[in-house]
Tab-separated table of C-alpha atoms in Angstrom:
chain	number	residue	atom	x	y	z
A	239	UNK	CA	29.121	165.491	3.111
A	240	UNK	CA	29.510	169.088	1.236
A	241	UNK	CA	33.190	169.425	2.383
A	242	UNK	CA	34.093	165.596	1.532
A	243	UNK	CA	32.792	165.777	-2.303
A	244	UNK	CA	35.028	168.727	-2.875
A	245	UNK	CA	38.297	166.938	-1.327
A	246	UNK	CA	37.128	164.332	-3.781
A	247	UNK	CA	37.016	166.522	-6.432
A	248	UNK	CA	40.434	168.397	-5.540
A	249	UNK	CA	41.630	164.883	-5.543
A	250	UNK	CA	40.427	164.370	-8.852
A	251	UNK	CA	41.931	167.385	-10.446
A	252	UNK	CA	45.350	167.135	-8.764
A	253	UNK	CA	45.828	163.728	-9.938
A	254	UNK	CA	44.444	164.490	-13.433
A	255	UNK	CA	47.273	167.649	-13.430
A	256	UNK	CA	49.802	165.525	-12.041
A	257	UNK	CA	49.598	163.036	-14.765
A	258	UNK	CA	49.917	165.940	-17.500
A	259	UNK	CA	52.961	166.954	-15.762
A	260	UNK	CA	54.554	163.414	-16.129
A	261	UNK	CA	53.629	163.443	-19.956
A	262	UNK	CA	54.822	166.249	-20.457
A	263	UNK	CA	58.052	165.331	-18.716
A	264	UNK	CA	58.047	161.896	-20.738
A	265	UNK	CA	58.019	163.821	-24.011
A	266	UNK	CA	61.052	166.575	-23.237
A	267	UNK	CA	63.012	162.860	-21.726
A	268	UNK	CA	61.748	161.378	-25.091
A	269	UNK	CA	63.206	164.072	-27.193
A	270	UNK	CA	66.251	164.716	-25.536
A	271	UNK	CA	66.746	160.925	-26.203
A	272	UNK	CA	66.087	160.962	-29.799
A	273	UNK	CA	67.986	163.797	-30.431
A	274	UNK	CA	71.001	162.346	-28.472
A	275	UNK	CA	70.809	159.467	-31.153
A	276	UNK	CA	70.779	161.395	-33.882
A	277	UNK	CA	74.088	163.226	-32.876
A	278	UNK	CA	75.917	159.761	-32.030
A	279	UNK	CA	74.976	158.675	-35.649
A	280	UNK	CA	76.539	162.412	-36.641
A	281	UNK	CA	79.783	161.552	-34.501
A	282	UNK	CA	79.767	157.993	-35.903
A	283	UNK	CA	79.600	158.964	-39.394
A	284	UNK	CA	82.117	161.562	-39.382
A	285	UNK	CA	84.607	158.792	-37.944
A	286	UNK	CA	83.561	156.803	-40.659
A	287	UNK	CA	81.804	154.312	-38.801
A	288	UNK	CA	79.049	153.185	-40.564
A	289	UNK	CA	78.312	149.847	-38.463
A	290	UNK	CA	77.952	152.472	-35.210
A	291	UNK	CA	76.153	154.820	-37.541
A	292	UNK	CA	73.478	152.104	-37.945
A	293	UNK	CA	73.244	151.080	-34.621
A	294	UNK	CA	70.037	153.605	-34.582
A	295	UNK	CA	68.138	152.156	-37.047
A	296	UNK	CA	66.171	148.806	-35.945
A	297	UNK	CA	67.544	145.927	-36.517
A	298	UNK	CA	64.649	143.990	-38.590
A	299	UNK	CA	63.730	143.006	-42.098
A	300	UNK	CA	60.743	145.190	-41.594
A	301	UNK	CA	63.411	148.565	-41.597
A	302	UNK	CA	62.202	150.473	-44.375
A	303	UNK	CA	64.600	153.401	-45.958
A	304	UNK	CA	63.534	155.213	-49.059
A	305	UNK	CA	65.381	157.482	-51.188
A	306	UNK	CA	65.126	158.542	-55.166
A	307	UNK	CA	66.338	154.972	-56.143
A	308	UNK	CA	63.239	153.617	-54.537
A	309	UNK	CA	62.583	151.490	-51.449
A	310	UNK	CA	65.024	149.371	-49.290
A	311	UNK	CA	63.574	146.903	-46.417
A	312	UNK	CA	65.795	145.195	-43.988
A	313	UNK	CA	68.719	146.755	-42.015
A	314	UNK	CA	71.057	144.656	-43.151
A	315	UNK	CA	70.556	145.532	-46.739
A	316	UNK	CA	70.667	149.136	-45.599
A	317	UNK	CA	73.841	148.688	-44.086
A	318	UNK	CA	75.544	146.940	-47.017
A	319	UNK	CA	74.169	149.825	-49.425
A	320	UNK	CA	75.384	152.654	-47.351
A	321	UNK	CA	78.988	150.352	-47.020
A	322	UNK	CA	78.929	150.196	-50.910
A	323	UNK	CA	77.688	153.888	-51.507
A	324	UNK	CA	80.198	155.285	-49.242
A	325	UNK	CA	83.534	152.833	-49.504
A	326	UNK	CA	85.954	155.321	-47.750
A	327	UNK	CA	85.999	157.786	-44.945
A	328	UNK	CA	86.757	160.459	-47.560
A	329	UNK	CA	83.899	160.038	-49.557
A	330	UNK	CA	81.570	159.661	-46.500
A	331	UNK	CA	82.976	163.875	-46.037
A	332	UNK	CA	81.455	165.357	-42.765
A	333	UNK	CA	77.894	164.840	-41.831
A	334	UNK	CA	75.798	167.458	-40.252
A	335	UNK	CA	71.993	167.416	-39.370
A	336	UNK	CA	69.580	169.801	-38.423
A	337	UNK	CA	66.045	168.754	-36.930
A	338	UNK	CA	63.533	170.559	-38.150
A	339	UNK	CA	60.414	169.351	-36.330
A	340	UNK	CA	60.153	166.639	-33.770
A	341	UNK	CA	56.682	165.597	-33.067
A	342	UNK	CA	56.004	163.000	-30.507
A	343	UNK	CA	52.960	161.030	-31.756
A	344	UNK	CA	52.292	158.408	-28.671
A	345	UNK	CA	55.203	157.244	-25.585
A	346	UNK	CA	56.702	154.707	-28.141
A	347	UNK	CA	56.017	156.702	-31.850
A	348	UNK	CA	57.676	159.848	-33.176
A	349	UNK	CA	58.157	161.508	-35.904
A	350	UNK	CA	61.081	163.603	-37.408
A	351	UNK	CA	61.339	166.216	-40.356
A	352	UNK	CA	65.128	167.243	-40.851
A	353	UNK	CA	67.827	168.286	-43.559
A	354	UNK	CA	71.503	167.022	-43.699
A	355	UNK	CA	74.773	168.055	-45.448
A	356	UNK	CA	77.563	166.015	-46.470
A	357	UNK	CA	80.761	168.430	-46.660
A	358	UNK	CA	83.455	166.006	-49.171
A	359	UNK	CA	86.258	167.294	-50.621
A	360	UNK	CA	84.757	167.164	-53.926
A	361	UNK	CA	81.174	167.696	-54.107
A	362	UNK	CA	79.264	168.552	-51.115
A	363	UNK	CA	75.522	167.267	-50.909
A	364	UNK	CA	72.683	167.249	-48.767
A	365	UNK	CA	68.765	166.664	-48.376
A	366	UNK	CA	66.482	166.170	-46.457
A	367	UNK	CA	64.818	163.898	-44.244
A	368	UNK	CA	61.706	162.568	-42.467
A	369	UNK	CA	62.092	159.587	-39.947
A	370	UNK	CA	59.992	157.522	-38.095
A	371	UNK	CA	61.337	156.937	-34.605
A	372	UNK	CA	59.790	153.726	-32.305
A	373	UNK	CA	60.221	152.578	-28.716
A	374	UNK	CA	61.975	149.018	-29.290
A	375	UNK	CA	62.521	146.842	-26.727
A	376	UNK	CA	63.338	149.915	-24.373
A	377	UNK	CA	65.451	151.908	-27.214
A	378	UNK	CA	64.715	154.387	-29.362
A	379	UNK	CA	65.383	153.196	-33.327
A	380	UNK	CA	64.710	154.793	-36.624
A	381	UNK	CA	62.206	152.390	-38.014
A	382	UNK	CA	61.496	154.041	-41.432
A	383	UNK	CA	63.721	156.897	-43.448
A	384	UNK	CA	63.025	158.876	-46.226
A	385	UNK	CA	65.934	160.896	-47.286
A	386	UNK	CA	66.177	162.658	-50.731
């Protein structure tokens, strides 16, 4: 009786580990995704595709994306402002990024803290960023930003 409440017990603690382990794996796959987006909206951008650029943001009048000229919802309208703010590949310049904390808050919630550069031929700019990244329908989608 001794000897089968301590296999139970072993039992119990190497399934309890084993589940820690897969978390843990689900949040380096989770970050290696999100990060993977963010650099295919860097390569997009810098080709001057905004349309691809925006394919990581999700696609719902619920998108929210503030900035110091207040707040936008939808990610259509978000798409049409960044068309009009940015009419040619020259003034979009070349886009760089760099995550500074990526904190994965539950399997579909995380949260990003970054700063990004816009290198233009005539005035360079840059910011910085928080986002709000969701699990949507199996993808991983930017569902608020705050860039300044």
């Amino acid at each position: 009786m001794k000897n089968l409440y301590l296999v139970a017990i072993s039992l119990l603690l190497f399934s309890c580990q084993q589940q820690r382990v897969e978390v843990q794996h689900d949040k380096a796959k989770t970050i290696s995704i999100i990060k993977t987006n963010l650099e295919a909206q860097k390569l997009a951008w810098n080709a001057g595709d905004i349309p691809t650029f925006m394919e990581h943001y999700w696609k719902s009048d619920s998108m929210a994306f503030m900035s110091k000229t207040g707040v936008r919802y939808g990610w259509q309208e978000t798409l049409d402002a960044y068309k009009a703010g940015y009419p040619t590949q020259k003034e979009m310049g070349t886009l760089e990024f760099e995550v500074k904390k990526l904190d994965i808050l539950s399997v579909d919630a995380a949260y990003m803290l970054g700063s990004w550069n816009l290198e233009r031929d005539t005035l360079d700019v840059g910011g910085h960023f928080s986002l709000i990244w969701k699990k949507v329908d199996g993808q991983w989608v930017i569902v608020t930003d705050h860039t300044s």
